[in-house]
Amino acid sequence: MKKYNTYYYLLFVLLVMGGFASMAQNSYGFKIMGLVAFIFGLLFVTQLVYVFRNKSKIDYLVICELIGLFTISIILGLRVYYIHFDLVELIFGLAGGLLMAVYGVKAVQLFKEINSKNKVLALLVLCFYVSLISYILSMTVIPFFPIFSEVFGILAFLLLIIFGVVSFRKKQMHYGSDKATSISVIVGNKDRSIILMSLFLLFTVYMGLSKVEVLPKMYSDEFPQAYFELVNTAEMGQGEAVDGKYKHEEFKEKFEKFLENSERRNAR
């Protein structure tokens, strides 16, 4: 796990750079973010292959976690490039459900293990994982129940604030014969929860600051704004396919034909 930390750090830097480039109205910013999503997926599938090769000790929770993270990374990368296919919302939801199940099991296991040694530390770790599960739920229910997405997102952020404040005040706590912080216990669990939570926190901060207009919204000039609105409608499960095509797919085809015809007229 530690040998991938450098790659994760570089990807976070690229993600932030892509976000600021997009906010500065540079269309390549979105492309950088899509590339970062694909590289995250590549890292997860690389770790998955390593787990399968280590036949002496196969952890099925790790396998499920990596499959879920790989699937979500690839789908998010495709979304950045506005690539949509049938059942993508269902696959996205199933991947999110798989991650929630994995982190739910890990939360219960850690709570039982820590509770006998330090109840406050056990509750803090449980609070962290419930916050993470709420964030995942907020992300995956958008196509099916968009009205609940914001509710789960707010709940996740509030739990994360509670976790952060109490962890900062308590700092090191007794953990058996040793002392430990809540973060060190979670990191010691050797999953990718910290990486995922960092990504969620990053996007939460951006969404909050963009809503109060401290930060500008992200920009892409590849298609008209109406196209992006149709894509968002389809992703939220509100659009219906006609003859196997969603409205944004039909819009894209017509817009590309319009550009081709314009180029031909200008060539004359």
Rosetta silent file (secondary structure, phi, psi, omega in degrees, C-alpha in Angstrom):
SEQUENCE: MKKYNTYYYLLFVLLVMGGFASMAQNSYGFKIMGLVAFIFGLLFVTQLVYVFRNKSKIDYLVICELIGLFTISIILGLRVYYIHFDLVELIFGLAGGLLMAVYGVKAVQLFKEINSKNKVLALLVLCFYVSLISYILSMTVIPFFPIFSEVFGILAFLLLIIFGVVSFRKKQMHYGSDKATSISVIVGNKDRSIILMSLFLLFTVYMGLSKVEVLPKMYSDEFPQAYFELVNTAEMGQGEAVDGKYKHEEFKEKFEKFLENSERRNAR
SCORE:     score description
SCORE:     0.000 S_00000001
   1 L     0.000  -44.015 -176.391    0.000    0.000    0.000 S_00000001
   2 H   -63.408  -32.846 -176.640    2.754    2.479    0.977 S_00000001
   3 H   -67.285  -14.283  178.668    4.582    2.105   -2.340 S_00000001
   4 H   -94.052   -7.278 -175.244    1.558    3.636   -4.107 S_00000001
   5 H   -60.131  -37.827  178.855    1.415    6.729   -1.877 S_00000001
   6 H   -62.281  -41.796  178.232    3.731    8.725   -4.157 S_00000001
   7 H   -64.567  -41.901  179.121    1.466    8.006   -7.133 S_00000001
   8 H   -62.278  -42.395  179.740   -1.607    9.005   -5.137 S_00000001
   9 H   -60.616  -47.057  179.694    0.074   12.263   -4.105 S_00000001
  10 H   -62.709  -37.834  178.915    0.990   13.110   -7.712 S_00000001
  11 H   -67.233  -36.879  175.966   -2.548   12.315   -8.880 S_00000001
  12 H   -63.560  -41.964  178.484   -3.997   14.623   -6.215 S_00000001
  13 H   -62.488  -45.497  178.410   -1.686   17.404   -7.435 S_00000001
  14 H   -62.014  -39.625  179.989   -2.740   16.790  -11.052 S_00000001
  15 H   -62.916  -44.589  178.354   -6.404   16.755  -10.025 S_00000001
  16 H   -65.040  -42.346  178.095   -6.099   20.120   -8.284 S_00000001
  17 H   -61.335  -43.113  178.336   -4.150   21.549  -11.253 S_00000001
  18 H   -63.373  -40.175  178.523   -6.829   20.298  -13.645 S_00000001
  19 H   -63.264  -45.724  179.424   -9.549   21.800  -11.480 S_00000001
  20 H   -67.678  -35.513  177.369   -7.878   25.222  -11.347 S_00000001
  21 H   -64.076  -40.367  178.844   -7.163   25.103  -15.089 S_00000001
  22 H   -67.655  -39.413  177.720  -10.843   24.376  -15.729 S_00000001
  23 H   -66.832  -26.614  177.594  -11.922   27.193  -13.402 S_00000001
  24 L   -85.272   13.969  177.114   -9.587   29.509  -15.338 S_00000001
  25 L    65.511   34.967  170.944  -11.642   28.624  -18.469 S_00000001
  26 L  -102.845  119.557 -173.285   -9.020   26.361  -19.990 S_00000001
  27 L   -65.637  -20.872 -179.081  -10.745   23.428  -21.688 S_00000001
  28 H   -73.138  -12.788  179.832   -7.760   21.110  -21.099 S_00000001
  29 H   -60.798  -43.999  178.639   -8.495   21.193  -17.355 S_00000001
  30 H   -63.406  -38.027 -178.621  -11.364   18.734  -17.721 S_00000001
  31 H   -66.241  -36.908  176.209   -9.182   16.442  -19.833 S_00000001
  32 H   -62.882  -42.976 -179.220   -6.526   16.364  -17.105 S_00000001
  33 H   -64.946  -39.060  176.413   -9.175   15.405  -14.557 S_00000001
  34 H   -64.300  -40.846  177.853  -10.447   12.619  -16.811 S_00000001
  35 H   -63.064  -39.949  177.878   -6.909   11.332  -17.268 S_00000001
  36 H   -61.149  -41.931  178.902   -6.409   11.341  -13.491 S_00000001
  37 H   -61.048  -42.853  179.537   -9.557    9.227  -13.058 S_00000001
  38 H   -66.078  -38.196  179.379   -8.249    6.672  -15.582 S_00000001
  39 H   -68.797  -38.025  173.113   -4.829    6.527  -13.892 S_00000001
  40 H   -56.814  -45.363  178.201   -6.519    5.962  -10.528 S_00000001
  41 H   -59.957  -40.513  178.709   -8.344    3.069  -12.174 S_00000001
  42 H   -63.606  -41.136  178.167   -5.051    1.724  -13.537 S_00000001
  43 H   -63.569  -40.864 -179.056   -3.486    1.852  -10.051 S_00000001
  44 H   -67.582  -41.106 -179.617   -6.426    0.003   -8.535 S_00000001
  45 H   -70.962  -30.781  175.281   -6.415   -2.734  -11.175 S_00000001
  46 H   -63.222  -44.567  177.372   -2.624   -3.094  -10.766 S_00000001
  47 H   -65.329  -34.520  178.869   -3.106   -3.695   -7.037 S_00000001
  48 H   -64.553  -42.312  177.704   -5.919   -6.133   -7.836 S_00000001
  49 H   -62.139  -41.355  179.496   -3.622   -8.186  -10.067 S_00000001
  50 H   -62.435  -39.820  179.767   -1.006   -8.248   -7.286 S_00000001
  51 H   -64.271  -42.202  179.656   -3.609   -9.509   -4.790 S_00000001
  52 H   -66.809  -32.381  179.017   -4.632  -12.331   -7.137 S_00000001
  53 H   -70.639  -29.518  179.826   -0.990  -13.299   -7.659 S_00000001
  54 L   -81.999   72.284 -172.371   -0.478  -13.581   -3.905 S_00000001
  55 L   -67.668  -19.943 -178.312   -2.365  -16.897   -3.732 S_00000001
  56 L   -68.764  -27.051 -178.282   -1.090  -17.733   -0.243 S_00000001
  57 L  -146.165   94.679 -179.801   -3.224  -14.986    1.318 S_00000001
  58 L  -102.078  120.242  177.973   -6.269  -13.705   -0.581 S_00000001
  59 L  -100.204  110.400 -175.399   -8.313  -11.032    1.196 S_00000001
  60 H   -70.384  -26.371  175.069  -11.764  -10.948   -0.408 S_00000001
  61 H   -66.198  -40.985  177.686  -12.595   -7.588    1.177 S_00000001
  62 H   -64.246  -41.885  178.549   -9.554   -6.052   -0.524 S_00000001
  63 H   -60.484  -47.399  179.923  -10.585   -7.627   -3.842 S_00000001
  64 H   -63.657  -40.210  179.046  -14.116   -6.235   -3.566 S_00000001
  65 H   -61.408  -47.208 -177.858  -12.768   -2.803   -2.550 S_00000001
  66 H   -67.471  -37.569  177.085  -10.401   -2.630   -5.528 S_00000001
  67 H   -63.138  -45.078  178.830  -13.070   -3.824   -7.985 S_00000001
  68 H   -62.282  -45.979 -179.765  -15.462   -1.141   -6.720 S_00000001
  69 H   -65.868  -40.519  178.214  -12.837    1.615   -6.850 S_00000001
  70 H   -61.733  -46.739 -178.613  -11.650    0.563  -10.314 S_00000001
  71 H   -61.548  -46.940 -179.094  -15.209    0.564  -11.699 S_00000001
  72 H   -65.715  -39.806  179.286  -16.086    3.962  -10.249 S_00000001
  73 H   -60.973  -46.018 -178.764  -12.785    5.512  -11.431 S_00000001
  74 H   -65.400  -43.358 -179.638  -13.306    4.350  -15.009 S_00000001
  75 H   -65.147  -40.063  177.003  -16.944    5.492  -15.117 S_00000001
  76 H   -64.204  -38.520  176.213  -16.023    8.915  -13.707 S_00000001
  77 H   -62.487  -41.422  178.037  -13.283    9.189  -16.342 S_00000001
  78 H   -64.924  -36.502  179.128  -15.815    8.355  -19.065 S_00000001
  79 H   -64.392  -38.170  179.122  -18.188   10.968  -17.668 S_00000001
  80 H   -60.337  -36.599  178.657  -15.514   13.636  -17.949 S_00000001
  81 L   -92.898   12.886  175.414  -15.247   12.826  -21.667 S_00000001
  82 L    57.597   39.642  176.788  -19.063   12.662  -21.940 S_00000001
  83 L  -101.824  121.354 -176.410  -19.098    8.973  -22.895 S_00000001
  84 L  -126.573  141.783  176.811  -22.337    7.270  -21.879 S_00000001
  85 L  -139.927  165.166 -177.062  -23.514    3.699  -22.390 S_00000001
  86 L   -60.126  142.191  176.154  -26.523    1.608  -21.415 S_00000001
  87 L    66.920   11.904 -179.389  -26.785    0.518  -17.768 S_00000001
  88 H   -62.603  -36.612  179.138  -23.862    2.764  -16.733 S_00000001
  89 H   -65.448  -39.694  179.332  -25.935    4.159  -13.844 S_00000001
  90 H   -66.126  -43.765  178.811  -26.747    0.643  -12.639 S_00000001
  91 H   -62.914  -41.602  178.116  -23.093   -0.464  -12.826 S_00000001
  92 H   -61.723  -43.502  179.175  -22.060    2.715  -10.998 S_00000001
  93 H   -65.233  -40.065  178.891  -24.664    2.055   -8.307 S_00000001
  94 H   -66.005  -39.665  177.574  -23.582   -1.582   -7.892 S_00000001
  95 H   -64.240  -41.464  176.678  -19.925   -0.531   -7.559 S_00000001
  96 H   -64.172  -41.123  177.425  -20.921    2.020   -4.926 S_00000001
  97 H   -62.707  -37.942  178.061  -22.985   -0.601   -3.100 S_00000001
  98 H   -63.193  -43.463  178.641  -20.010   -2.957   -3.127 S_00000001
  99 H   -65.049  -40.885  178.739  -17.791   -0.292   -1.558 S_00000001
 100 H   -61.927  -39.848  178.365  -20.403    0.507    1.090 S_00000001
 101 H   -64.571  -42.876 -179.515  -20.596   -3.196    2.002 S_00000001
 102 H   -62.019  -50.109 -177.113  -16.795   -3.456    2.223 S_00000001
 103 H   -72.684  -25.910  174.158  -16.376   -0.397    4.438 S_00000001
 104 H   -65.535  -44.961  177.826  -19.400   -1.407    6.499 S_00000001
 105 H   -63.959  -44.107  179.843  -17.794   -4.767    7.300 S_00000001
 106 H   -62.928  -38.763  179.519  -14.446   -3.101    8.035 S_00000001
 107 H   -62.732  -44.788  179.903  -16.135   -0.565   10.338 S_00000001
 108 H   -65.165  -43.617  179.937  -17.839   -3.306   12.363 S_00000001
 109 H   -61.491  -46.316 -179.922  -14.633   -5.357   12.569 S_00000001
 110 H   -66.056  -40.568 -179.494  -12.544   -2.406   13.731 S_00000001
 111 H   -61.022  -45.139  179.281  -15.184   -1.256   16.215 S_00000001
 112 H   -63.695  -37.377 -178.171  -15.331   -4.682   17.859 S_00000001
 113 H   -70.718  -38.989 -173.401  -11.543   -4.873   17.982 S_00000001
 114 H   -88.800  -29.259 -171.908  -11.015   -1.390   19.456 S_00000001
 115 H   -56.284  -35.668 -179.588  -14.077   -1.091   21.710 S_00000001
 116 L   -72.792  -19.703 -177.711  -12.616   -3.296   24.429 S_00000001
 117 L   -98.559  -38.684 -179.328   -9.458   -1.156   24.537 S_00000001
 118 L  -160.348  109.426 -175.102  -10.836    2.369   24.095 S_00000001
 119 H   -67.330  -38.758  179.957  -14.512    3.181   23.510 S_00000001
 120 H   -64.148  -44.576  178.704  -13.913    6.779   22.379 S_00000001
 121 H   -62.813  -40.207  178.921  -11.354    5.664   19.806 S_00000001
 122 H   -63.094  -41.410  179.567  -13.737    2.942   18.602 S_00000001
 123 H   -67.588  -36.494  178.047  -16.554    5.482   18.177 S_00000001
 124 H   -64.719  -44.281  178.617  -14.268    7.859   16.273 S_00000001
 125 H   -63.643  -41.652  177.680  -13.228    5.138   13.828 S_00000001
 126 H   -62.826  -40.948  178.330  -16.887    4.142   13.401 S_00000001
 127 H   -60.433  -41.739  179.055  -17.795    7.808   12.792 S_00000001
 128 H   -61.263  -48.614 -176.546  -15.155    8.034   10.054 S_00000001
 129 H   -70.084  -35.076  176.028  -16.398    4.949    8.223 S_00000001
 130 H   -65.841  -37.773  175.621  -20.080    5.937    8.524 S_00000001
 131 H   -62.358  -44.180  179.454  -19.141    9.323    7.048 S_00000001
 132 H   -63.383  -43.982  178.716  -17.338    7.607    4.174 S_00000001
 133 H   -62.808  -38.217  178.506  -20.288    5.277    3.527 S_00000001
 134 H   -65.199  -39.318  176.939  -22.635    8.292    3.539 S_00000001
 135 H   -62.691  -45.754  179.565  -20.440   10.046    0.960 S_00000001
 136 H   -62.289  -42.027  178.111  -20.473    6.969   -1.282 S_00000001
 137 H   -62.680  -40.989  177.771  -24.240    6.699   -0.866 S_00000001
 138 H   -60.104  -38.603 -178.272  -24.619   10.375   -1.749 S_00000001
 139 H   -74.747  -39.643 -172.269  -22.644    9.813   -4.947 S_00000001
 140 H   -84.040  -20.296 -178.646  -24.319    6.583   -6.066 S_00000001
 141 L   -85.885   -5.325 -177.404  -27.981    7.532   -5.460 S_00000001
 142 L   -53.683  -48.026 -178.701  -27.855   10.554   -7.804 S_00000001
 143 L   -69.565  -21.152 -173.181  -29.213    8.664  -10.875 S_00000001
 144 L  -105.200  -46.705 -179.534  -31.925    6.924   -8.824 S_00000001
 145 L  -134.766   71.188 -175.114  -32.920    9.240   -5.944 S_00000001
 146 H   -59.342  -26.461 -177.990  -31.293   12.640   -6.628 S_00000001
 147 H   -66.347  -27.335 -178.650  -33.363   14.314   -3.918 S_00000001
 148 H   -89.174  -13.116 -175.349  -31.565   12.249   -1.215 S_00000001
 149 H   -59.221  -47.657 -178.317  -28.056   12.820   -2.570 S_00000001
 150 H   -66.440  -34.977  179.688  -27.586   16.208   -0.928 S_00000001
 151 H   -62.154  -48.404  179.796  -29.026   14.924    2.372 S_00000001
 152 H   -66.483  -34.810  177.994  -26.490   12.087    2.561 S_00000001
 153 H   -64.098  -43.252  178.290  -23.712   14.473    1.488 S_00000001
 154 H   -65.047  -42.747  178.147  -24.528   16.896    4.321 S_00000001
 155 H   -60.151  -43.671  179.998  -24.725   14.016    6.813 S_00000001
 156 H   -61.676  -43.134 -178.209  -21.331   12.723    5.648 S_00000001
 157 H   -67.332  -39.998  178.721  -19.729   16.163    6.016 S_00000001
 158 H   -63.853  -42.869  177.736  -21.190   16.696    9.502 S_00000001
 159 H   -63.765  -36.956  178.751  -19.890   13.308   10.659 S_00000001
 160 H   -67.457  -37.926  176.855  -16.482   14.128    9.204 S_00000001
 161 H   -63.618  -44.576  177.922  -16.421   17.446   11.087 S_00000001
 162 H   -59.561  -45.937  178.794  -17.288   15.645   14.344 S_00000001
 163 H   -58.999  -46.451 -177.525  -14.553   13.100   13.650 S_00000001
 164 H   -65.363  -44.801 -177.243  -11.996   15.831   12.899 S_00000001
 165 H   -65.736  -49.026 -178.236  -12.814   18.034   15.905 S_00000001
 166 H   -66.065  -40.269  178.694  -12.872   15.196   18.464 S_00000001
 167 H   -62.774  -38.888  179.541   -9.739   13.588   16.985 S_00000001
 168 H   -67.253  -39.667 -178.495   -7.902   16.923   17.189 S_00000001
 169 H   -73.472  -39.573 -178.420   -8.937   17.471   20.805 S_00000001
 170 H   -78.593  -34.985 -177.799   -8.224   13.925   21.954 S_00000001
 171 L    53.938 -122.155 -178.712   -5.068   13.484   19.889 S_00000001
 172 L   -81.284  134.336  179.682   -3.297   10.376   21.188 S_00000001
 173 E  -124.773  158.339  178.798   -5.426    7.935   23.165 S_00000001
 174 E   -67.262  130.890 -179.679   -4.662    4.753   25.055 S_00000001
 175 E  -136.632   85.816 -172.394   -4.863    1.734   22.777 S_00000001
 176 L    71.810 -127.616  178.401   -3.992   -1.336   24.803 S_00000001
 177 L   -87.906   -6.321 -178.511   -0.457   -0.892   26.119 S_00000001
 178 E  -112.676 -178.216  173.332    0.305    1.782   23.510 S_00000001
 179 E  -120.332  145.945 -178.489   -1.067    5.151   22.439 S_00000001
 180 E  -152.454  155.556  173.073   -2.582    5.889   19.042 S_00000001
 181 L   -96.919  163.262  179.429   -4.559    8.511   17.149 S_00000001
 182 H   -62.650  -38.043 -179.876   -7.764    7.761   15.281 S_00000001
 183 H   -65.681  -42.588 -178.832   -6.014    8.467   11.951 S_00000001
 184 H   -64.554  -33.746  177.967   -3.127    6.100   12.723 S_00000001
 185 H   -67.944  -42.837  179.918   -5.606    3.318   13.539 S_00000001
 186 H   -66.716  -43.145  177.543   -7.482    3.867   10.251 S_00000001
 187 H   -62.221  -37.576  179.589   -4.235    4.015    8.256 S_00000001
 188 H   -66.332  -15.917  177.964   -3.118    0.836   10.008 S_00000001
 189 L   -73.654  -12.900  173.184   -6.197   -0.907    8.613 S_00000001
 190 L    57.394   43.072  169.966   -4.419   -0.797    5.215 S_00000001
 191 L  -114.815 -170.042 -177.379   -7.413    0.025    3.024 S_00000001
 192 L  -105.494   21.950 -176.400   -8.002    2.942    0.648 S_00000001
 193 H   -64.496  -37.846  179.613  -10.513    4.742    2.844 S_00000001
 194 H   -64.652  -42.253  178.023   -8.185    7.698    3.516 S_00000001
 195 H   -60.347  -48.511 -177.908   -7.613    8.190   -0.240 S_00000001
 196 H   -65.221  -41.732  179.319  -11.334    8.058   -0.966 S_00000001
 197 H   -65.613  -37.155  177.594  -12.231   10.353    1.922 S_00000001
 198 H   -62.025  -40.439  177.696   -9.599   12.883    0.800 S_00000001
 199 H   -65.026  -45.022  179.115  -11.181   12.964   -2.665 S_00000001
 200 H   -62.434  -42.219 -179.682  -14.669   13.419   -1.229 S_00000001
 201 H   -64.603  -40.200  179.086  -13.460   16.194    1.081 S_00000001
 202 H   -60.069  -46.520 -179.069  -11.717   17.949   -1.812 S_00000001
 203 H   -72.354  -31.039  176.992  -14.881   17.959   -3.924 S_00000001
 204 H   -65.197  -44.856  178.288  -17.038   18.954   -0.929 S_00000001
 205 H   -61.622  -43.384  179.339  -14.863   22.002   -0.277 S_00000001
 206 H   -63.027  -46.928 -178.789  -14.966   22.933   -3.965 S_00000001
 207 H   -60.581  -41.015  179.531  -18.757   22.528   -4.210 S_00000001
 208 H   -65.066  -45.774 -178.583  -19.243   24.635   -1.094 S_00000001
 209 H   -70.040  -32.337  178.767  -16.909   27.429   -2.228 S_00000001
 210 H   -73.117  -31.363  178.815  -18.342   27.472   -5.761 S_00000001
 211 H   -67.586  -36.127  178.273  -21.903   27.753   -4.407 S_00000001
 212 L   -91.243    8.708  174.100  -21.002   30.890   -2.420 S_00000001
 213 L    64.524   26.756  171.401  -19.061   32.096   -5.504 S_00000001
 214 L   -76.756  -37.533  174.389  -15.677   32.148   -3.778 S_00000001
 215 L  -114.955  142.917  177.719  -14.423   29.825   -6.528 S_00000001
 216 L   -74.353  161.964  177.431  -15.719   29.892  -10.131 S_00000001
 217 L   -75.122  156.337  179.706  -17.437   26.900  -11.697 S_00000001
 218 L   -71.727  150.271 -168.861  -15.469   24.531  -13.881 S_00000001
 219 L  -126.524  142.254  171.600  -15.489   25.269  -17.594 S_00000001
 220 L  -145.166  131.412 -179.075  -15.471   23.300  -20.808 S_00000001
 221 L  -105.642   14.498 -176.035  -15.875   24.755  -24.305 S_00000001
 222 L   -68.208  -37.890  179.316  -16.089   21.427  -26.142 S_00000001
 223 L  -136.415  162.463  175.988  -19.898   21.579  -26.458 S_00000001
 224 L   -62.506  159.502 -177.756  -22.624   24.180  -25.768 S_00000001
 225 H   -60.216  -32.633  179.753  -23.972   24.480  -22.227 S_00000001
 226 H   -59.456  -34.062  179.576  -27.266   22.885  -23.282 S_00000001
 227 H   -64.371  -44.364 -179.029  -25.389   19.642  -24.004 S_00000001
 228 H   -64.609  -34.963  177.480  -23.986   19.468  -20.466 S_00000001
 229 H   -65.098  -39.427  177.679  -27.460   20.048  -19.033 S_00000001
 230 H   -67.184  -38.249  177.242  -28.796   17.107  -21.061 S_00000001
 231 H   -62.646  -45.586  179.213  -25.891   14.912  -19.874 S_00000001
 232 H   -61.910  -37.960  178.089  -26.621   15.806  -16.238 S_00000001
 233 H   -62.763  -42.959  179.689  -30.293   15.007  -16.783 S_00000001
 234 H   -66.393  -40.635 -178.837  -29.400   11.563  -18.156 S_00000001
 235 H   -67.851  -27.291  178.968  -26.951   10.859  -15.313 S_00000001
 236 L   -86.734    5.100  176.409  -29.616   11.728  -12.744 S_00000001
 237 L    76.188   15.999 -177.417  -31.946    9.158  -14.314 S_00000001
 238 L   -96.661  -13.898  179.860  -34.440   11.769  -15.498 S_00000001
 239 L   -94.111  148.664  178.530  -33.835   11.337  -19.227 S_00000001
 240 L  -114.438  139.901  178.862  -35.409    8.590  -21.350 S_00000001
 241 L   -79.477  134.760  176.685  -33.749    6.892  -24.303 S_00000001
 242 E  -116.029  120.645 -176.142  -35.604    7.141  -27.631 S_00000001
 243 L    56.458   37.152  176.655  -34.669    4.512  -30.220 S_00000001
 244 L    80.408    6.033 -178.501  -31.723    3.527  -27.998 S_00000001
 245 E  -127.394  139.283  173.124  -30.339    7.079  -27.788 S_00000001
 246 L   -84.044  162.876 -176.675  -30.479    9.701  -25.073 S_00000001
 247 H   -60.030  -38.134 -178.143  -31.152   13.327  -25.960 S_00000001
 248 H   -68.985  -29.508  177.141  -27.563   14.382  -25.267 S_00000001
 249 H   -69.666  -41.629  177.616  -26.258   11.684  -27.650 S_00000001
 250 H   -66.195  -40.885  178.285  -28.583   12.898  -30.399 S_00000001
 251 H   -60.615  -43.326 -179.081  -27.620   16.500  -29.621 S_00000001
 252 H   -61.716  -44.597  179.983  -23.922   15.597  -29.865 S_00000001
 253 H   -62.156  -45.836 -179.014  -24.348   13.938  -33.263 S_00000001
 254 H   -66.562  -37.987 -179.923  -26.299   16.875  -34.686 S_00000001
 255 H   -66.793  -40.979  178.257  -23.844   19.400  -33.257 S_00000001
 256 H   -65.326  -38.004  176.013  -20.853   17.551  -34.762 S_00000001
 257 H   -64.923  -38.643  177.658  -22.616   17.431  -38.158 S_00000001
 258 H   -61.429  -42.745  179.005  -23.267   21.174  -37.840 S_00000001
 259 H   -65.362  -40.375  178.335  -19.549   21.807  -37.219 S_00000001
 260 H   -62.151  -44.429  179.212  -18.587   19.613  -40.194 S_00000001
 261 H   -64.801  -36.510  178.577  -20.955   21.508  -42.487 S_00000001
 262 H   -65.806  -40.013  178.736  -19.608   24.817  -41.182 S_00000001
 263 H   -64.698  -39.781  177.986  -16.030   23.740  -41.923 S_00000001
 264 H   -63.900  -42.330  178.494  -17.010   22.720  -45.450 S_00000001
 265 H   -64.981  -38.945  179.603  -18.690   26.063  -46.112 S_00000001
 266 H   -69.291  -30.984  178.873  -15.672   27.935  -44.750 S_00000001
 267 H   -66.892  -30.175  177.688  -13.337   25.822  -46.947 S_00000001
 268 L   -70.925    0.000    0.000  -15.206   27.030  -50.026 S_00000001
